[in-house]
Short mmCIF file of C-alpha atoms in Angstrom, two decimals:
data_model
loop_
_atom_site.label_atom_id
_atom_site.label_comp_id
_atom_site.label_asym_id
_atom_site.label_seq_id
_atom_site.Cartn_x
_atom_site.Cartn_y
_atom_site.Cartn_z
CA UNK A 1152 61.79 100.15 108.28
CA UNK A 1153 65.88 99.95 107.32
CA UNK A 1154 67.74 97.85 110.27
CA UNK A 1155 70.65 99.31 111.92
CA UNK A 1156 73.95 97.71 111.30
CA UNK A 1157 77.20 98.19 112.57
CA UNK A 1158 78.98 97.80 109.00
CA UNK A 1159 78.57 101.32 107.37
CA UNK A 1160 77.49 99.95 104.01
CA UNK A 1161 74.71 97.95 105.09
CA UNK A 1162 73.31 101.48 105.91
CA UNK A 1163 73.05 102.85 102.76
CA UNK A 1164 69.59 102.31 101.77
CA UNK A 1165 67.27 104.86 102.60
CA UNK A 1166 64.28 104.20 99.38
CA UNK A 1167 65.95 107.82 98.30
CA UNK A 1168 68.86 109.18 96.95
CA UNK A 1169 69.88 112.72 97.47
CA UNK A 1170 71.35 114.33 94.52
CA UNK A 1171 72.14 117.89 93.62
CA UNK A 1172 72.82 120.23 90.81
CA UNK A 1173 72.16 123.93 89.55
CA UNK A 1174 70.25 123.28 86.50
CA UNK A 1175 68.08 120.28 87.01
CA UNK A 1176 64.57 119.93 87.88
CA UNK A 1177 64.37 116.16 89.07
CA UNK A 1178 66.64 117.13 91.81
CA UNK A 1179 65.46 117.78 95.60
CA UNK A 1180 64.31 121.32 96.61
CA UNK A 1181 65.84 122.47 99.89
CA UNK A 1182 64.12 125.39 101.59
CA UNK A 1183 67.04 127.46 100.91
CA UNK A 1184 67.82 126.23 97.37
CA UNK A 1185 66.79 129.11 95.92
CA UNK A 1186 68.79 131.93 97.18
CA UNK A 1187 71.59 129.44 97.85
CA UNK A 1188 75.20 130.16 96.56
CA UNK A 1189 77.05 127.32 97.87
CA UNK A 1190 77.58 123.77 97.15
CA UNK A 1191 77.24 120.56 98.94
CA UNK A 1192 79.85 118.13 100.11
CA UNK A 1193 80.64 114.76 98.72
CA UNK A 1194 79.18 112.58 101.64
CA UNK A 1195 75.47 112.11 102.09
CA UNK A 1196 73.58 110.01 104.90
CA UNK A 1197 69.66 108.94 105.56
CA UNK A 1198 67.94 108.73 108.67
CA UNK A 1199 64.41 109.74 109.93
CA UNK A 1200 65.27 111.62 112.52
CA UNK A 1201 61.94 113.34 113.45
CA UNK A 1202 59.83 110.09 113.60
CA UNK A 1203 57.44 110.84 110.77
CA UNK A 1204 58.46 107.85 108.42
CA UNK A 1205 60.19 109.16 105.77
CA UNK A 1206 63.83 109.48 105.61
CA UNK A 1207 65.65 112.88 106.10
CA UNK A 1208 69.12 114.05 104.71
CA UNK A 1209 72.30 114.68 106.84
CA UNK A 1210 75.08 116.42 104.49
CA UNK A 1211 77.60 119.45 104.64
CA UNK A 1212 76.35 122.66 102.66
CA UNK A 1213 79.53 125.23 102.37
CA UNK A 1214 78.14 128.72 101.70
CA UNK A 1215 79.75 130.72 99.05
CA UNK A 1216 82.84 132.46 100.43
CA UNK A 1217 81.96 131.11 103.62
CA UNK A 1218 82.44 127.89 106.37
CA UNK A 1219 80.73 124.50 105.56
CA UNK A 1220 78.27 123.53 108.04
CA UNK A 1221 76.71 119.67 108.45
CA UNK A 1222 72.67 120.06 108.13
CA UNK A 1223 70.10 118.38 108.42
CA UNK A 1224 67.27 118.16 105.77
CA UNK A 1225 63.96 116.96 106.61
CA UNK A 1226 61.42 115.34 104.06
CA UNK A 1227 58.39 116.69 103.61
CA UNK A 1228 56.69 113.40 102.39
CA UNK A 1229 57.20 113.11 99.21
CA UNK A 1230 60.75 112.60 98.87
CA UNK A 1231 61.70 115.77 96.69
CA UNK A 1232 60.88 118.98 98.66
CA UNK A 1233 63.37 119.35 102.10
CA UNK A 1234 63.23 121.86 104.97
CA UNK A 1235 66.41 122.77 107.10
CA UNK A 1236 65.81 120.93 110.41
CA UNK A 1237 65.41 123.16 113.89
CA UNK A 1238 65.72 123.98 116.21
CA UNK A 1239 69.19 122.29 116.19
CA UNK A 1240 69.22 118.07 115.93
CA UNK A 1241 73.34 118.89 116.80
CA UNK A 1242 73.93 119.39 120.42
CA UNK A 1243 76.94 121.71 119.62
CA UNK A 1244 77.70 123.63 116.71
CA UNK A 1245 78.52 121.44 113.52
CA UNK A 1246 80.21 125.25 111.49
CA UNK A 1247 83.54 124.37 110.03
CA UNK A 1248 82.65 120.66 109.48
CA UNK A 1249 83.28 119.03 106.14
CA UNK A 1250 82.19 116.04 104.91
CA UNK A 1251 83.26 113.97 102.53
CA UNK A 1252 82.39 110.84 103.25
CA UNK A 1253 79.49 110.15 105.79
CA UNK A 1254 79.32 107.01 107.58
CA UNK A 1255 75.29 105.14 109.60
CA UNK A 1256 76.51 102.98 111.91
CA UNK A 1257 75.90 101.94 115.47
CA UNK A 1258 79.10 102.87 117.37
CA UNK A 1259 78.00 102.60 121.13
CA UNK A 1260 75.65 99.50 120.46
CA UNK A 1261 72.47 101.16 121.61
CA UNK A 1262 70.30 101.09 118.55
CA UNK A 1263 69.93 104.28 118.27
CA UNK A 1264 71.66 105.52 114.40
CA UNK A 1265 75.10 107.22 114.83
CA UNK A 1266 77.12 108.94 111.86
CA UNK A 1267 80.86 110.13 111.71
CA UNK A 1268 81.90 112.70 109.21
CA UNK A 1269 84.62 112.26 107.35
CA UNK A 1270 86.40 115.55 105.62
CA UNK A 1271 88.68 117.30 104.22
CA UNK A 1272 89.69 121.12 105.26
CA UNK A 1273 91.94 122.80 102.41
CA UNK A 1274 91.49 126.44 103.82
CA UNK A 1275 95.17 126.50 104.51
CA UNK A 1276 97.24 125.93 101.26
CA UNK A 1277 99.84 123.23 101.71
CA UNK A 1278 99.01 122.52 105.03
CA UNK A 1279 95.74 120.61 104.64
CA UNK A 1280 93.55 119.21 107.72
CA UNK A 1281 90.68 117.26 107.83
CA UNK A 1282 88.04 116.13 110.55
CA UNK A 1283 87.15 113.13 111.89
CA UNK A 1284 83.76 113.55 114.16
CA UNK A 1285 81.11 111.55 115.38
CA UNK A 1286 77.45 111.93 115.66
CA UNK A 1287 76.19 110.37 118.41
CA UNK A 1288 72.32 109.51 118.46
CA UNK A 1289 70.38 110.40 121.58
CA UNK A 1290 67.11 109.08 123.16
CA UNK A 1291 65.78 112.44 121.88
CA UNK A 1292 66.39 112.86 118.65
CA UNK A 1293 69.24 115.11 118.83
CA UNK A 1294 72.64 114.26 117.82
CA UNK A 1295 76.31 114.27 120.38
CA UNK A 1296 79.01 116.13 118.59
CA UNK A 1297 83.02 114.16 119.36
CA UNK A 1298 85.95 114.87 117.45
CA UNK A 1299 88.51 112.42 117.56
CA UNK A 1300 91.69 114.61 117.83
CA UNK A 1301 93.86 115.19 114.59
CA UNK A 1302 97.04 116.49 115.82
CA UNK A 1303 98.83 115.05 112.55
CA UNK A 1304 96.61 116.52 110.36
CA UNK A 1305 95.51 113.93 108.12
CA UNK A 1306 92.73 114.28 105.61
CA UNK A 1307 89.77 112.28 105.90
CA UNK A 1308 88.85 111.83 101.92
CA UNK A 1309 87.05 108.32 102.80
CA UNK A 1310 86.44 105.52 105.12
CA UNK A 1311 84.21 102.76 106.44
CA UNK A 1312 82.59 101.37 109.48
CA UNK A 1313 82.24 97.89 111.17
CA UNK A 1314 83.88 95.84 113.85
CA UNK A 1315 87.14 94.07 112.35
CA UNK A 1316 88.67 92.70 115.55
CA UNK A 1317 85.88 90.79 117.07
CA UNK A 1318 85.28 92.68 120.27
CA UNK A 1319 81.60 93.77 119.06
CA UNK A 1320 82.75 97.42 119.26
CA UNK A 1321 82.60 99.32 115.72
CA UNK A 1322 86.18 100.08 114.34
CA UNK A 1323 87.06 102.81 111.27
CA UNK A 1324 89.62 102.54 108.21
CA UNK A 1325 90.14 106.22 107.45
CA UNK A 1326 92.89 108.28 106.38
CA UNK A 1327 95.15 104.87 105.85
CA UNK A 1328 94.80 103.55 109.33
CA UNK A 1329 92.73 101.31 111.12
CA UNK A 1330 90.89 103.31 113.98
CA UNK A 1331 89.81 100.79 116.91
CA UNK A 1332 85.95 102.08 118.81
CA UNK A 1333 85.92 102.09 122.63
CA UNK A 1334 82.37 101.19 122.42
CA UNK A 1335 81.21 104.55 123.69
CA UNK A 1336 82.09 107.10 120.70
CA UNK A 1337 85.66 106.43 120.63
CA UNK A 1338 88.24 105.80 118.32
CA UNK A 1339 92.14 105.50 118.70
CA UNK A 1340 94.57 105.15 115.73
CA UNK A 1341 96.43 101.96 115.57
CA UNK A 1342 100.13 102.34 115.10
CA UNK A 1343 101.66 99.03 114.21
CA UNK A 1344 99.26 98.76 110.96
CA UNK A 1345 98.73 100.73 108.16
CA UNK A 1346 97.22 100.72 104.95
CA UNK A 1347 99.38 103.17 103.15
CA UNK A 1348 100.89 100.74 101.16
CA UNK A 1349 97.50 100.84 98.55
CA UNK A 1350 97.19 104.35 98.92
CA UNK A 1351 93.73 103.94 99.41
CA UNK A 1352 91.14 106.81 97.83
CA UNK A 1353 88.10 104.53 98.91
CA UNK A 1354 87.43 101.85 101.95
CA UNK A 1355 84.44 99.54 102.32
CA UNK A 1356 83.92 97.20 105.52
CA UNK A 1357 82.36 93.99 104.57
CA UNK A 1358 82.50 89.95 105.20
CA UNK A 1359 82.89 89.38 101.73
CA UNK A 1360 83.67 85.68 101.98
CA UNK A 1361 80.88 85.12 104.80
CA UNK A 1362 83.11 83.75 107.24
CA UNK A 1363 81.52 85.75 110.26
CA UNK A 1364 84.76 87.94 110.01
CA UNK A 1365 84.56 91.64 108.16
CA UNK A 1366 87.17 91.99 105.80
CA UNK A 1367 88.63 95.11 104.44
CA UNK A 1368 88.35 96.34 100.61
CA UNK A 1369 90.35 99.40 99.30
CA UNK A 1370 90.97 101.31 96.09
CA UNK A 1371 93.29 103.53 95.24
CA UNK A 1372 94.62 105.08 92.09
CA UNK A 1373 97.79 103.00 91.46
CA UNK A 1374 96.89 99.52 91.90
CA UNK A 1375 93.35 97.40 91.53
CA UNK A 1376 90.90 97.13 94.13
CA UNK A 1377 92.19 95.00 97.03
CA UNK A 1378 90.73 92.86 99.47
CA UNK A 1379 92.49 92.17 102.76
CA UNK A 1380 90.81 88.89 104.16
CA UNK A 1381 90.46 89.09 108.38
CA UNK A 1382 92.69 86.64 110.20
CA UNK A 1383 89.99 86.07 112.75
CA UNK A 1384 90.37 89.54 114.10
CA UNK A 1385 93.98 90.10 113.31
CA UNK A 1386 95.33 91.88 110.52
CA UNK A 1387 98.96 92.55 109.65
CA UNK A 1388 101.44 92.23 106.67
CA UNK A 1389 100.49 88.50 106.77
CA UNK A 1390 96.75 88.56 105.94
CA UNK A 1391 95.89 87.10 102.92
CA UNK A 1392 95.34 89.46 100.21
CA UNK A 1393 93.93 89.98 96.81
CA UNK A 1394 94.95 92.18 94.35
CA UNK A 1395 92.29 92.77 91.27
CA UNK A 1396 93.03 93.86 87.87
CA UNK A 1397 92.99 97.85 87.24
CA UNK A 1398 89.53 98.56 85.17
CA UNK A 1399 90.14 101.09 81.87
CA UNK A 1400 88.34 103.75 83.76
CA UNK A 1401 90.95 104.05 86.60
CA UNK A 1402 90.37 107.37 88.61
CA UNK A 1403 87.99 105.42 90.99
CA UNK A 1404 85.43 107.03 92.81
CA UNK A 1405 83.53 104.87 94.39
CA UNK A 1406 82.55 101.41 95.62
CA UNK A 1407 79.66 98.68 96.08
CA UNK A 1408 79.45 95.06 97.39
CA UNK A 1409 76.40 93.59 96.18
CA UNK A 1410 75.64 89.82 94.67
CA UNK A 1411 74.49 91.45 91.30
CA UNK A 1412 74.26 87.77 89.57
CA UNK A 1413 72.05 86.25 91.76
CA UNK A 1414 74.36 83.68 92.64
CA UNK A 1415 75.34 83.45 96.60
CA UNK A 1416 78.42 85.58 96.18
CA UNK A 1417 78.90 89.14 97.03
CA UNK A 1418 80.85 90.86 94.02
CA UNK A 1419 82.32 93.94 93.73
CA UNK A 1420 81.10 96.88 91.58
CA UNK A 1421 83.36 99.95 91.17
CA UNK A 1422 82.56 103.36 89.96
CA UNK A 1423 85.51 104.93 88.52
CA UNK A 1424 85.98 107.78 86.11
CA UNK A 1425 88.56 107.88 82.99
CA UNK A 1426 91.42 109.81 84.34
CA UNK A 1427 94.36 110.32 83.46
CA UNK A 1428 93.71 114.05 82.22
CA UNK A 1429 97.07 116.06 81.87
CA UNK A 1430 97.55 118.66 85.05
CA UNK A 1431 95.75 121.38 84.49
CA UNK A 1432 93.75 120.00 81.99
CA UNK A 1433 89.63 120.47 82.27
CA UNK A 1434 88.56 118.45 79.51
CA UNK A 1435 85.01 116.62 80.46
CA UNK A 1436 86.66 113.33 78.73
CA UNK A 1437 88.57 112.66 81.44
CA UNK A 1438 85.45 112.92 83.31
CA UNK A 1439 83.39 110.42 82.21
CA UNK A 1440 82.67 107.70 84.34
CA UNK A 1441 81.16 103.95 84.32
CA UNK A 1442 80.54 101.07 86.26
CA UNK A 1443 83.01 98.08 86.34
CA UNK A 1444 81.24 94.70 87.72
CA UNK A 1445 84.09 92.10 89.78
CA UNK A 1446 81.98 88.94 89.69
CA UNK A 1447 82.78 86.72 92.55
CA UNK A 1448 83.72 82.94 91.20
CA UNK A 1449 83.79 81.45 94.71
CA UNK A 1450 86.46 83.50 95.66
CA UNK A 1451 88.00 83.69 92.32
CA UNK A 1452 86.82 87.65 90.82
CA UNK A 1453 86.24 87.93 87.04
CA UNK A 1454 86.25 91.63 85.78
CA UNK A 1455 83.95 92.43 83.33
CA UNK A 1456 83.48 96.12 82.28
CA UNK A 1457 80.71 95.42 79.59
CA UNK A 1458 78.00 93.92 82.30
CA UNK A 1459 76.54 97.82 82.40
CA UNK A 1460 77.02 99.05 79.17
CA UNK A 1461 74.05 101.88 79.69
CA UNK A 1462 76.54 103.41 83.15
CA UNK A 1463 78.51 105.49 81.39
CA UNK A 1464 78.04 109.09 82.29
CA UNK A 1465 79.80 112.23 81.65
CA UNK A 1466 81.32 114.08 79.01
CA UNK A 1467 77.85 115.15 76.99
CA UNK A 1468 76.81 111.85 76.82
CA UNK A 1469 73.19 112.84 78.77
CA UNK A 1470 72.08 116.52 77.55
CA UNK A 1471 74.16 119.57 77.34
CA UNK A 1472 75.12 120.00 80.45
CA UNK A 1473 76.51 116.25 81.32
CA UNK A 1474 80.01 117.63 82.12
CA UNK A 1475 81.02 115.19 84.70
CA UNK A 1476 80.52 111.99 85.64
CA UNK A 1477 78.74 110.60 88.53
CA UNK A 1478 81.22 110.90 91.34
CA UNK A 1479 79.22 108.09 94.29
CA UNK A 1480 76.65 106.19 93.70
CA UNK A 1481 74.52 102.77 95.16
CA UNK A 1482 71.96 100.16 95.10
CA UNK A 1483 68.75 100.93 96.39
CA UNK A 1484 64.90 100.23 95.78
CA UNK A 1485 63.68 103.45 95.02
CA UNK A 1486 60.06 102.74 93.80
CA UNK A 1487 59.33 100.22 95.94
CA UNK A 1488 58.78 97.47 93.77
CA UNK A 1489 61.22 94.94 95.52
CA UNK A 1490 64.06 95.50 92.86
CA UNK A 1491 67.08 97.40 93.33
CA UNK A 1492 67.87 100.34 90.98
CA UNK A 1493 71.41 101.75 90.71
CA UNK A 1494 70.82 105.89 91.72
CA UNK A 1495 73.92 108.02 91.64
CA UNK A 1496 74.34 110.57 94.70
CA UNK A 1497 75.25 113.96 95.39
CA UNK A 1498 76.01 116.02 92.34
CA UNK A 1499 74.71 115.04 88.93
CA UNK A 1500 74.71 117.45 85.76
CA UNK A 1501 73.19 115.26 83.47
CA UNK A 1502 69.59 114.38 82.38
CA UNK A 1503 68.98 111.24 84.72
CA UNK A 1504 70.50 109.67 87.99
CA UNK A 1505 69.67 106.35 88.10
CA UNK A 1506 69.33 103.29 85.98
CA UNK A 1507 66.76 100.85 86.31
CA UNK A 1508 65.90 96.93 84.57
CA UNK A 1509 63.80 96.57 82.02
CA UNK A 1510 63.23 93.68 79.76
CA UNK A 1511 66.65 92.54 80.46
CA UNK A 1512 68.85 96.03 80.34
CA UNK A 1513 69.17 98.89 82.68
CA UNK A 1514 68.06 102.05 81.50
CA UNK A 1515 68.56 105.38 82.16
CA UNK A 1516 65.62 107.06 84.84
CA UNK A 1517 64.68 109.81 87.10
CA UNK A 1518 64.24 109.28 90.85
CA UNK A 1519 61.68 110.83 92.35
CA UNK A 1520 59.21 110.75 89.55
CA UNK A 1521 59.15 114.61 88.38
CA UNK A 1522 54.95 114.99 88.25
#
């Protein structure tokens, strides 16, 4: 039903978005949601793994006072009630696993669905970790567990998926370095190039100019969103690259690369809360968050932060509760009507999570349908 690709945000659509919350009763119900002290992490994937057409949930669920764990969620048919999968999809154990970002992509070319888990440990004040581990898919239905060693210690807050240098292998940006697959489950760091220079907070894989090469696109918190066009495989200090304005909302979050005009060109949409808070300061303000559309002239990107006026979130704009703003979010048809809604993911505290066109706007909706 979804094809497999090798670039990690091809993979996002699933006809479902998993959100969560404590209040909320258009979010899913997990078997153990309601004796569960806890919280989920900040990554989220969607696969079926059991064969019975509708798409399960693979995400990290860290128990109160306890060790995070990655599970599995399967749907019950209906897209809103989930049962802890088992006996065990993982073929070792997955406890003290975080993660943050989770990547569906193919990284052994066999066509079965592989993920890689990208977190961040912070159990050890001022000496933070992070892991870096790969799901392998088997012909049964069960899932290969690989770290990639982390002997430096580097967090893994974000990253992407896709082959960059042209060897048909799937390669990683993660952690500020470019991580080259072996074709088997894999990945080594690359020394002579790094992408610490942006100070990247979020990564995306994509051929954004459609030149048969993937390019990279990064975002961090001191400059705009960046593109780094391939060199036909190569990248260094010499690639050509593209520097785009800084949006008002500038603690960014998230990104998408989706031709939202209808035009031919893949633009850039970017999910980014205000910021900008004083330390220690709580206030939900600085919280809020909205979507910032870079439309795609032929090359040429034209920011434009009124083209969703109805995005912003946060700060008791949507019921009493609407502390924060939505942290990830992406395109998806979630009713099945052939048009993409825009459905934020993984924690939501306000009184929708998606928005969805009608008669020329996008409006605020619930996904699933609460009966």
């Amino acid at each position: 039903m979804f094809p497999l690709y090798q670039e990690s945000i091809r993979n996002q659509r699933a006809g479902i978005a998993f959100t969560w919350g404590y209040d909320e009763s258009y979010h899913q119900h997990f078997d153990d949601r309601l004796d569960r002290k806890g919280y989920f992490g900040n990554g989220q994937a969607y696969h079926d793994i059991d064969g019975d057409g509708f798409q399960d949930i693979l995400v990290t669920f860290h128990p109160e006072g306890g060790t995070g764990v990655l599970r599995w969620y399967l749907n019950s048919g209906d897209d809103r009630r989930f049962t802890q999968a088992g006996p065990s999809p993982f073929t070792s154990s997955t406890i003290g696993l975080n993660a943050h970002k989770i990547l569906k992509t193919d990284v052994n070319n066999d066509r079965i669905a592989d993920f890689i888990a990208l977190g961040v440990d912070e159990s050890i004040p001022g000496n933070y970790t992070g892991n870096f581990t790969v799901l392998i898919g088997r012909t049964d239905g069960r899932f290969d567990v690989r770290d990639i060693p982390n002997p430096d210690r580097y967090w893994f807050h974000n990253g992407a998926a896709g082959d960059l240098d042209g060897d048909g292998h799937v390669d990683v940006i993660t952690a500020t370095f470019l991580w080259r697959g072996d074709g088997r489950g894999g990945f080594s760091r690359r020394m002579d190039y790094s992408l610490g220079a942006h100070s990247p907070l979020v990564y995306e894989i994509v051929d954004i100019d459609r030149d048969g090469w993937n390019d990279i696109i990064v975002r961090g918190p001191f400059t705009g969103t960046t593109i780094i066009y391939n060199d036909r495989g190569s990248f260094s200090s010499a690639n050509r690259t593209v520097v785009l304005p800084m949006a008002t909302y500038q603690a960014v979050m998230d990104i998408e690369i989706i031709d939202v005009d209808g035009d031919g060109d893949l633009d850039l949409v970017e999910l980014a809360q205000r910021g900008g808070n004083p330390p220690g300061s709580n206030d939900p303000i600085y919280f809020a968050s909205r979507l910032t559309v870079f439309r795609n002239q032929g090359g040429r990107f034209e920011m434009d932060e009124a083209f969703f006026p109805e995005s912003h979130d946060g700060n008791s704009l949507h019921g009493p509760t609407d502390r924060y703003g939505w942290s990830v979010f992406k395109f998806d048809d979630l009713d099945g009507d052939g048009v993409d809604e825009i459905v934020a993911e993984n924690y939501q505290d306000g009184t929708y999570n998606a928005l969805t066109r009608r008669n020329g706007r996008w409006v605020p909706v619930v996904f699933p349908v609460v009966p």
